[in-house]
PDB file of C-alpha atoms in Angstrom:
ATOM      1  CA  GLU L   5     106.040  90.639 119.718  1.00  0.00           C
ATOM      2  CA  PRO L   6     107.617  89.905 116.297  1.00  0.00           C
ATOM      3  CA  GLU L   7     106.105  91.838 113.429  1.00  0.00           C
ATOM      4  CA  VAL L   8     106.133  92.159 109.666  1.00  0.00           C
ATOM      5  CA  THR L   9     107.857  95.357 108.519  1.00  0.00           C
ATOM      6  CA  GLN L  10     107.359  97.065 105.171  1.00  0.00           C
ATOM      7  CA  THR L  11     109.296  99.823 103.443  1.00  0.00           C
ATOM      8  CA  PRO L  12     108.725 102.445 102.262  1.00  0.00           C
ATOM      9  CA  SER L  13     105.512 103.510 103.992  1.00  0.00           C
ATOM     10  CA  HIS L  14     104.633 105.696 101.005  1.00  0.00           C
ATOM     11  CA  GLN L  15     105.957 105.525  97.448  1.00  0.00           C
ATOM     12  CA  VAL L  16     105.131 108.029  94.713  1.00  0.00           C
ATOM     13  CA  THR L  17     106.080 106.965  91.186  1.00  0.00           C
ATOM     14  CA  GLN L  18     105.495 108.174  87.654  1.00  0.00           C
ATOM     15  CA  MET L  19     103.366 105.957  85.428  1.00  0.00           C
ATOM     16  CA  GLY L  20     105.503 103.520  83.471  1.00  0.00           C
ATOM     17  CA  GLN L  21     108.268 103.398  86.049  1.00  0.00           C
ATOM     18  CA  GLU L  22     109.340 100.284  87.907  1.00  0.00           C
ATOM     19  CA  VAL L  23     108.735 100.075  91.647  1.00  0.00           C
ATOM     20  CA  ILE L  24     109.969  97.621  94.269  1.00  0.00           C
ATOM     21  CA  LEU L  25     108.130  97.210  97.543  1.00  0.00           C
ATOM     22  CA  ARG L  26     110.033  95.603 100.382  1.00  0.00           C
ATOM     23  CA  CYS L  27     108.985  93.435 103.282  1.00  0.00           C
ATOM     24  CA  VAL L  28     110.749  91.722 106.147  1.00  0.00           C
ATOM     25  CA  PRO L  29     108.530  88.844 107.314  1.00  0.00           C
ATOM     26  CA  ILE L  30     108.571  87.423 110.828  1.00  0.00           C
ATOM     27  CA  SER L  31     111.847  85.548 111.124  1.00  0.00           C
ATOM     28  CA  ASN L  32     110.696  81.938 111.588  1.00  0.00           C
ATOM     29  CA  HIS L  33     107.794  82.147 109.144  1.00  0.00           C
ATOM     30  CA  LEU L  34     107.843  80.095 105.959  1.00  0.00           C
ATOM     31  CA  TYR L  35     104.828  81.360 103.983  1.00  0.00           C
ATOM     32  CA  PHE L  36     104.756  84.848 102.487  1.00  0.00           C
ATOM     33  CA  TYR L  37     101.988  86.815 100.809  1.00  0.00           C
ATOM     34  CA  TRP L  38     101.233  90.072  99.046  1.00  0.00           C
ATOM     35  CA  TYR L  39      97.784  91.668  99.108  1.00  0.00           C
ATOM     36  CA  ARG L  40      96.538  95.031  97.915  1.00  0.00           C
ATOM     37  CA  GLN L  41      93.697  97.316  98.907  1.00  0.00           C
ATOM     38  CA  ILE L  42      92.465  99.963  96.492  1.00  0.00           C
ATOM     39  CA  LEU L  43      90.955 102.898  98.369  1.00  0.00           C
ATOM     40  CA  GLY L  44      87.456 102.040  99.582  1.00  0.00           C
ATOM     41  CA  GLN L  45      87.590  98.464  98.309  1.00  0.00           C
ATOM     42  CA  LYS L  46      88.243  95.003  99.737  1.00  0.00           C
ATOM     43  CA  VAL L  47      91.681  93.641 100.500  1.00  0.00           C
ATOM     44  CA  GLU L  48      92.615  91.455  97.514  1.00  0.00           C
ATOM     45  CA  PHE L  49      95.064  88.570  97.349  1.00  0.00           C
ATOM     46  CA  LEU L  50      97.939  88.892  94.867  1.00  0.00           C
ATOM     47  CA  VAL L  51     100.408  86.060  95.440  1.00  0.00           C
ATOM     48  CA  SER L  52     101.690  83.510  97.926  1.00  0.00           C
ATOM     49  CA  PHE L  53     105.270  82.251  98.148  1.00  0.00           C
ATOM     50  CA  TYR L  54     106.711  79.169  99.806  1.00  0.00           C
ATOM     51  CA  ASN L  55     109.985  77.301  99.513  1.00  0.00           C
ATOM     52  CA  ASN L  56     111.371  79.907  97.110  1.00  0.00           C
ATOM     53  CA  GLU L  57     108.582  79.673  94.598  1.00  0.00           C
ATOM     54  CA  ILE L  58     105.111  81.038  93.927  1.00  0.00           C
ATOM     55  CA  SER L  59     102.491  78.660  95.335  1.00  0.00           C
ATOM     56  CA  GLU L  60      99.405  80.573  94.228  1.00  0.00           C
ATOM     57  CA  LYS L  61      98.612  83.792  92.368  1.00  0.00           C
ATOM     58  CA  SER L  62      95.471  85.718  91.508  1.00  0.00           C
ATOM     59  CA  GLU L  63      94.291  87.108  88.168  1.00  0.00           C
ATOM     60  CA  ILE L  64      95.625  90.502  89.261  1.00  0.00           C
ATOM     61  CA  PHE L  65      99.182  89.148  89.432  1.00  0.00           C
ATOM     62  CA  ASP L  66     100.021  89.366  85.729  1.00  0.00           C
ATOM     63  CA  ASP L  67     103.369  89.548  83.921  1.00  0.00           C
ATOM     64  CA  GLN L  68     103.971  93.060  85.235  1.00  0.00           C
ATOM     65  CA  PHE L  69     104.341  91.687  88.766  1.00  0.00           C
ATOM     66  CA  SER L  70     107.104  89.554  90.225  1.00  0.00           C
ATOM     67  CA  VAL L  71     108.188  88.488  93.694  1.00  0.00           C
ATOM     68  CA  GLU L  72     111.553  87.561  95.049  1.00  0.00           C
ATOM     69  CA  ARG L  73     113.205  86.502  98.273  1.00  0.00           C
ATOM     70  CA  PRO L  74     116.718  87.779  97.537  1.00  0.00           C
ATOM     71  CA  ASP L  75     118.181  86.784 100.888  1.00  0.00           C
ATOM     72  CA  GLY L  76     117.134  85.107 104.124  1.00  0.00           C
ATOM     73  CA  SER L  77     115.132  88.044 105.410  1.00  0.00           C
ATOM     74  CA  ASN L  78     113.623  90.201 102.634  1.00  0.00           C
ATOM     75  CA  PHE L  79     110.606  89.520 100.429  1.00  0.00           C
ATOM     76  CA  THR L  80     109.977  91.942  97.563  1.00  0.00           C
ATOM     77  CA  LEU L  81     107.188  92.778  95.139  1.00  0.00           C
ATOM     78  CA  LYS L  82     108.218  94.375  91.836  1.00  0.00           C
ATOM     79  CA  ILE L  83     105.885  96.106  89.420  1.00  0.00           C
ATOM     80  CA  ARG L  84     107.724  96.540  86.124  1.00  0.00           C
ATOM     81  CA  SER L  85     105.754  99.278  84.381  1.00  0.00           C
ATOM     82  CA  THR L  86     103.303 100.912  86.734  1.00  0.00           C
ATOM     83  CA  LYS L  87      99.818 101.989  85.681  1.00  0.00           C
ATOM     84  CA  LEU L  88      97.466 104.486  87.305  1.00  0.00           C
ATOM     85  CA  GLU L  89      95.260 101.612  88.483  1.00  0.00           C
ATOM     86  CA  ASP L  90      98.176 100.148  90.469  1.00  0.00           C
ATOM     87  CA  SER L  91      97.658 102.938  93.012  1.00  0.00           C
ATOM     88  CA  ALA L  92      96.714 101.116  96.214  1.00  0.00           C
ATOM     89  CA  MET L  93      97.872 100.071  99.634  1.00  0.00           C
ATOM     90  CA  TYR L  94     100.090  96.981  99.353  1.00  0.00           C
ATOM     91  CA  PHE L  95     100.301  94.635 102.321  1.00  0.00           C
ATOM     92  CA  CYS L  96     102.836  91.937 102.979  1.00  0.00           C
ATOM     93  CA  ALA L  97     101.914  89.038 105.259  1.00  0.00           C
ATOM     94  CA  SER L  98     103.651  85.993 106.638  1.00  0.00           C
ATOM     95  CA  ARG L  99     102.587  82.795 108.337  1.00  0.00           C
ATOM     96  CA  GLY L 100     104.310  80.152 110.378  1.00  0.00           C
ATOM     97  CA  GLN L 101     104.024  76.428 109.872  1.00  0.00           C
ATOM     98  CA  GLY L 102     102.357  74.048 112.259  1.00  0.00           C
ATOM     99  CA  TYR L 103     100.024  71.046 112.566  1.00  0.00           C
ATOM    100  CA  VAL L 104      97.147  73.436 113.078  1.00  0.00           C
ATOM    101  CA  SER L 105      97.021  76.274 110.545  1.00  0.00           C
ATOM    102  CA  GLN L 106      98.515  79.499 111.780  1.00  0.00           C
ATOM    103  CA  PRO L 107      97.173  83.039 111.323  1.00  0.00           C
ATOM    104  CA  GLN L 108      98.608  85.370 108.714  1.00  0.00           C
ATOM    105  CA  HIS L 109     100.318  88.422 110.193  1.00  0.00           C
ATOM    106  CA  PHE L 110     100.273  91.629 108.190  1.00  0.00           C
ATOM    107  CA  GLY L 111     102.600  94.597 107.938  1.00  0.00           C
ATOM    108  CA  ASP L 112     101.458  98.229 108.048  1.00  0.00           C
ATOM    109  CA  GLY L 113     101.536  98.436 104.263  1.00  0.00           C
ATOM    110  CA  THR L 114     103.085 100.607 101.559  1.00  0.00           C
ATOM    111  CA  ARG L 115     100.865 103.256 100.039  1.00  0.00           C
ATOM    112  CA  LEU L 116     101.701 103.347  96.324  1.00  0.00           C
ATOM    113  CA  SER L 117     100.648 106.433  94.404  1.00  0.00           C
ATOM    114  CA  ILE L 118     101.069 106.431  90.618  1.00  0.00           C
ATOM    115  CA  LEU L 119     101.071 109.843  88.937  1.00  0.00           C
TER     116      LEU L 119
ATOM    117  CA  LYS N   5      83.702  81.497  93.681  1.00  0.00           C
ATOM    118  CA  GLN N   6      83.837  82.353  97.372  1.00  0.00           C
ATOM    119  CA  GLU N   7      82.179  85.625  98.382  1.00  0.00           C
ATOM    120  CA  VAL N   8      82.458  87.158 101.847  1.00  0.00           C
ATOM    121  CA  THR N   9      79.896  89.690 103.032  1.00  0.00           C
ATOM    122  CA  GLN N  10      79.914  91.743 106.216  1.00  0.00           C
ATOM    123  CA  ILE N  11      76.849  93.386 107.684  1.00  0.00           C
ATOM    124  CA  PRO N  12      76.420  96.111 108.746  1.00  0.00           C
ATOM    125  CA  ALA N  13      78.861  98.240 106.751  1.00  0.00           C
ATOM    126  CA  ALA N  14      78.964 100.766 109.595  1.00  0.00           C
ATOM    127  CA  LEU N  15      77.880 100.767 113.211  1.00  0.00           C
ATOM    128  CA  SER N  16      77.790 103.498 115.880  1.00  0.00           C
ATOM    129  CA  VAL N  17      77.296 102.612 119.540  1.00  0.00           C
ATOM    130  CA  PRO N  18      77.734 104.334 122.898  1.00  0.00           C
ATOM    131  CA  GLU N  19      80.556 103.237 125.153  1.00  0.00           C
ATOM    132  CA  GLY N  20      79.818 100.180 127.270  1.00  0.00           C
ATOM    133  CA  GLU N  21      77.454  98.516 124.841  1.00  0.00           C
ATOM    134  CA  ASN N  22      77.876  94.886 123.783  1.00  0.00           C
ATOM    135  CA  LEU N  23      77.775  94.413 120.017  1.00  0.00           C
ATOM    136  CA  VAL N  24      77.865  91.783 117.297  1.00  0.00           C
ATOM    137  CA  LEU N  25      79.472  92.031 113.877  1.00  0.00           C
ATOM    138  CA  ASN N  26      78.370  89.600 111.204  1.00  0.00           C
ATOM    139  CA  CYS N  27      80.243  87.821 108.438  1.00  0.00           C
ATOM    140  CA  SER N  28      78.795  85.414 105.885  1.00  0.00           C
ATOM    141  CA  PHE N  29      80.474  83.341 103.199  1.00  0.00           C
ATOM    142  CA  THR N  30      79.009  81.488 100.248  1.00  0.00           C
ATOM    143  CA  ASP N  31      81.166  78.335 100.176  1.00  0.00           C
ATOM    144  CA  SER N  32      81.258  76.403 103.452  1.00  0.00           C
ATOM    145  CA  ALA N  33      84.364  74.411 102.453  1.00  0.00           C
ATOM    146  CA  ILE N  34      86.761  76.635 104.368  1.00  0.00           C
ATOM    147  CA  TYR N  35      90.014  75.838 106.111  1.00  0.00           C
ATOM    148  CA  ASN N  36      89.733  78.571 108.727  1.00  0.00           C
ATOM    149  CA  LEU N  37      88.352  82.080 109.287  1.00  0.00           C
ATOM    150  CA  GLN N  38      90.283  85.050 110.613  1.00  0.00           C
ATOM    151  CA  TRP N  39      89.041  88.346 112.087  1.00  0.00           C
ATOM    152  CA  PHE N  40      91.182  91.449 111.722  1.00  0.00           C
ATOM    153  CA  ARG N  41      91.124  95.019 112.936  1.00  0.00           C
ATOM    154  CA  GLN N  42      92.216  97.876 110.645  1.00  0.00           C
ATOM    155  CA  ASP N  43      92.780 101.406 111.889  1.00  0.00           C
ATOM    156  CA  PRO N  44      92.601 104.230 109.310  1.00  0.00           C
ATOM    157  CA  GLY N  45      95.639 104.197 107.017  1.00  0.00           C
ATOM    158  CA  LYS N  46      97.155 101.295 108.899  1.00  0.00           C
ATOM    159  CA  GLY N  47      97.775  97.604 108.444  1.00  0.00           C
ATOM    160  CA  LEU N  48      95.689  94.660 109.556  1.00  0.00           C
ATOM    161  CA  THR N  49      95.951  93.365 113.095  1.00  0.00           C
ATOM    162  CA  SER N  50      94.940  89.735 113.558  1.00  0.00           C
ATOM    163  CA  LEU N  51      92.359  89.370 116.320  1.00  0.00           C
ATOM    164  CA  LEU N  52      91.167  85.782 116.239  1.00  0.00           C
ATOM    165  CA  LEU N  53      91.521  82.717 114.040  1.00  0.00           C
ATOM    166  CA  ILE N  54      88.936  79.937 114.105  1.00  0.00           C
ATOM    167  CA  GLN N  55      89.739  76.569 112.586  1.00  0.00           C
ATOM    168  CA  SER N  56      87.013  74.907 110.499  1.00  0.00           C
ATOM    169  CA  SER N  57      86.586  72.270 113.242  1.00  0.00           C
ATOM    170  CA  GLN N  58      86.048  74.861 115.984  1.00  0.00           C
ATOM    171  CA  ARG N  59      82.865  76.646 117.025  1.00  0.00           C
ATOM    172  CA  GLU N  60      84.367  79.646 118.791  1.00  0.00           C
ATOM    173  CA  GLN N  61      87.471  81.455 119.972  1.00  0.00           C
ATOM    174  CA  THR N  62      87.864  84.034 122.721  1.00  0.00           C
ATOM    175  CA  SER N  63      90.438  86.707 123.397  1.00  0.00           C
ATOM    176  CA  GLY N  64      89.736  89.163 126.198  1.00  0.00           C
ATOM    177  CA  ARG N  65      86.514  91.029 125.411  1.00  0.00           C
ATOM    178  CA  LEU N  66      86.292  89.452 121.950  1.00  0.00           C
ATOM    179  CA  ASN N  67      84.487  86.245 121.083  1.00  0.00           C
ATOM    180  CA  ALA N  68      84.253  84.886 117.559  1.00  0.00           C
ATOM    181  CA  SER N  69      81.914  82.088 116.576  1.00  0.00           C
ATOM    182  CA  LEU N  70      81.766  79.975 113.456  1.00  0.00           C
ATOM    183  CA  ASP N  71      78.841  78.054 111.947  1.00  0.00           C
ATOM    184  CA  LYS N  72      80.460  76.547 108.894  1.00  0.00           C
ATOM    185  CA  SER N  73      77.381  74.723 107.630  1.00  0.00           C
ATOM    186  CA  SER N  74      75.372  77.934 107.432  1.00  0.00           C
ATOM    187  CA  GLY N  75      78.325  80.001 106.211  1.00  0.00           C
ATOM    188  CA  ARG N  76      78.330  82.447 109.109  1.00  0.00           C
ATOM    189  CA  SER N  77      80.648  83.901 111.688  1.00  0.00           C
ATOM    190  CA  THR N  78      80.064  86.552 114.328  1.00  0.00           C
ATOM    191  CA  LEU N  79      82.448  88.730 116.291  1.00  0.00           C
ATOM    192  CA  TYR N  80      81.081  89.691 119.685  1.00  0.00           C
ATOM    193  CA  ILE N  81      82.651  92.671 121.457  1.00  0.00           C
ATOM    194  CA  ALA N  82      81.764  93.049 125.108  1.00  0.00           C
ATOM    195  CA  ALA N  83      81.661  96.366 126.956  1.00  0.00           C
ATOM    196  CA  SER N  84      82.787  98.422 123.967  1.00  0.00           C
ATOM    197  CA  GLN N  85      85.293 101.268 124.436  1.00  0.00           C
ATOM    198  CA  PRO N  86      86.204 104.275 122.253  1.00  0.00           C
ATOM    199  CA  GLY N  87      89.530 102.547 121.542  1.00  0.00           C
ATOM    200  CA  ASP N  88      87.598  99.772 119.791  1.00  0.00           C
ATOM    201  CA  SER N  89      86.704 102.213 117.004  1.00  0.00           C
ATOM    202  CA  ALA N  90      88.152 100.756 113.796  1.00  0.00           C
ATOM    203  CA  THR N  91      87.183  98.694 110.765  1.00  0.00           C
ATOM    204  CA  TYR N  92      86.770  94.993 111.437  1.00  0.00           C
ATOM    205  CA  LEU N  93      87.486  92.599 108.598  1.00  0.00           C
ATOM    206  CA  CYS N  94      86.530  88.981 108.217  1.00  0.00           C
ATOM    207  CA  ALA N  95      88.560  86.702 105.923  1.00  0.00           C
ATOM    208  CA  VAL N  96      88.201  83.044 104.969  1.00  0.00           C
ATOM    209  CA  ASN N  97      90.934  80.649 103.967  1.00  0.00           C
ATOM    210  CA  GLN N  98      89.809  77.936 101.590  1.00  0.00           C
ATOM    211  CA  ALA N  99      92.899  76.030 100.605  1.00  0.00           C
ATOM    212  CA  GLY N 100      95.573  76.984 103.068  1.00  0.00           C
ATOM    213  CA  THR N 101      96.898  79.937 101.083  1.00  0.00           C
ATOM    214  CA  ALA N 102      94.975  83.036 100.009  1.00  0.00           C
ATOM    215  CA  LEU N 103      92.633  84.868 102.358  1.00  0.00           C
ATOM    216  CA  ILE N 104      89.371  86.119 100.855  1.00  0.00           C
ATOM    217  CA  PHE N 105      88.187  89.252 102.607  1.00  0.00           C
ATOM    218  CA  GLY N 106      84.908  90.948 103.253  1.00  0.00           C
ATOM    219  CA  LYS N 107      84.635  94.690 102.910  1.00  0.00           C
ATOM    220  CA  GLY N 108      84.512  95.214 106.652  1.00  0.00           C
ATOM    221  CA  THR N 109      82.350  96.834 109.284  1.00  0.00           C
ATOM    222  CA  THR N 110      83.419 100.279 110.439  1.00  0.00           C
ATOM    223  CA  LEU N 111      82.721 100.618 114.149  1.00  0.00           C
ATOM    224  CA  SER N 112      82.496 103.911 115.993  1.00  0.00           C
ATOM    225  CA  VAL N 113      82.218 103.860 119.795  1.00  0.00           C
ATOM    226  CA  SER N 114      81.344 107.198 121.382  1.00  0.00           C
ATOM    227  CA  SER N 115      82.235 108.182 124.932  1.00  0.00           C
TER     228      SER N 115
END
């Protein structure tokens, strides 16, 4: 069964450094998402992306965050200057398009640790 | 603002028992509702999706129901097995984009 893949599985970064998290969505999907889960807390929506532009973003997704689909397969999340509170599990998800809404499929996540 | 609550937060049952996990949401104007399974340190596996016009969905030993007017959904697991041990998350979709999650119910099935 097709799946969403994320790399790396674990990223350790010094505070203030830039980090790029990578995702390969399911190949025929058109909608892409990033979520995060701080340890012990709910999964929170960050941003959705469709037709090469952001379609929705949350309050968390401030100017330090950006997303990009640099080619036909990858979808990336960049954090420009990381803070301690950015430490979390980051999940990428994708969804297909259809008359009836389709489920979002999630990757295994990238654990981001900011030191 | 939509809030999703899952009760109980944790549940322990012996193998073979049937069980029900509950999810409630404050705004009934939802597009669909999705149930996920999350194993420790892992991603989210989609279990069932119920459209707002549907009352239930079934997949194997899992049955999810939706009562949109009362803001409730249940996930029924029949004949539970130790391999069902995981955290189960409920998420609602209000406008076709972002999912809003509950905190989950952590299920432990003992053999």
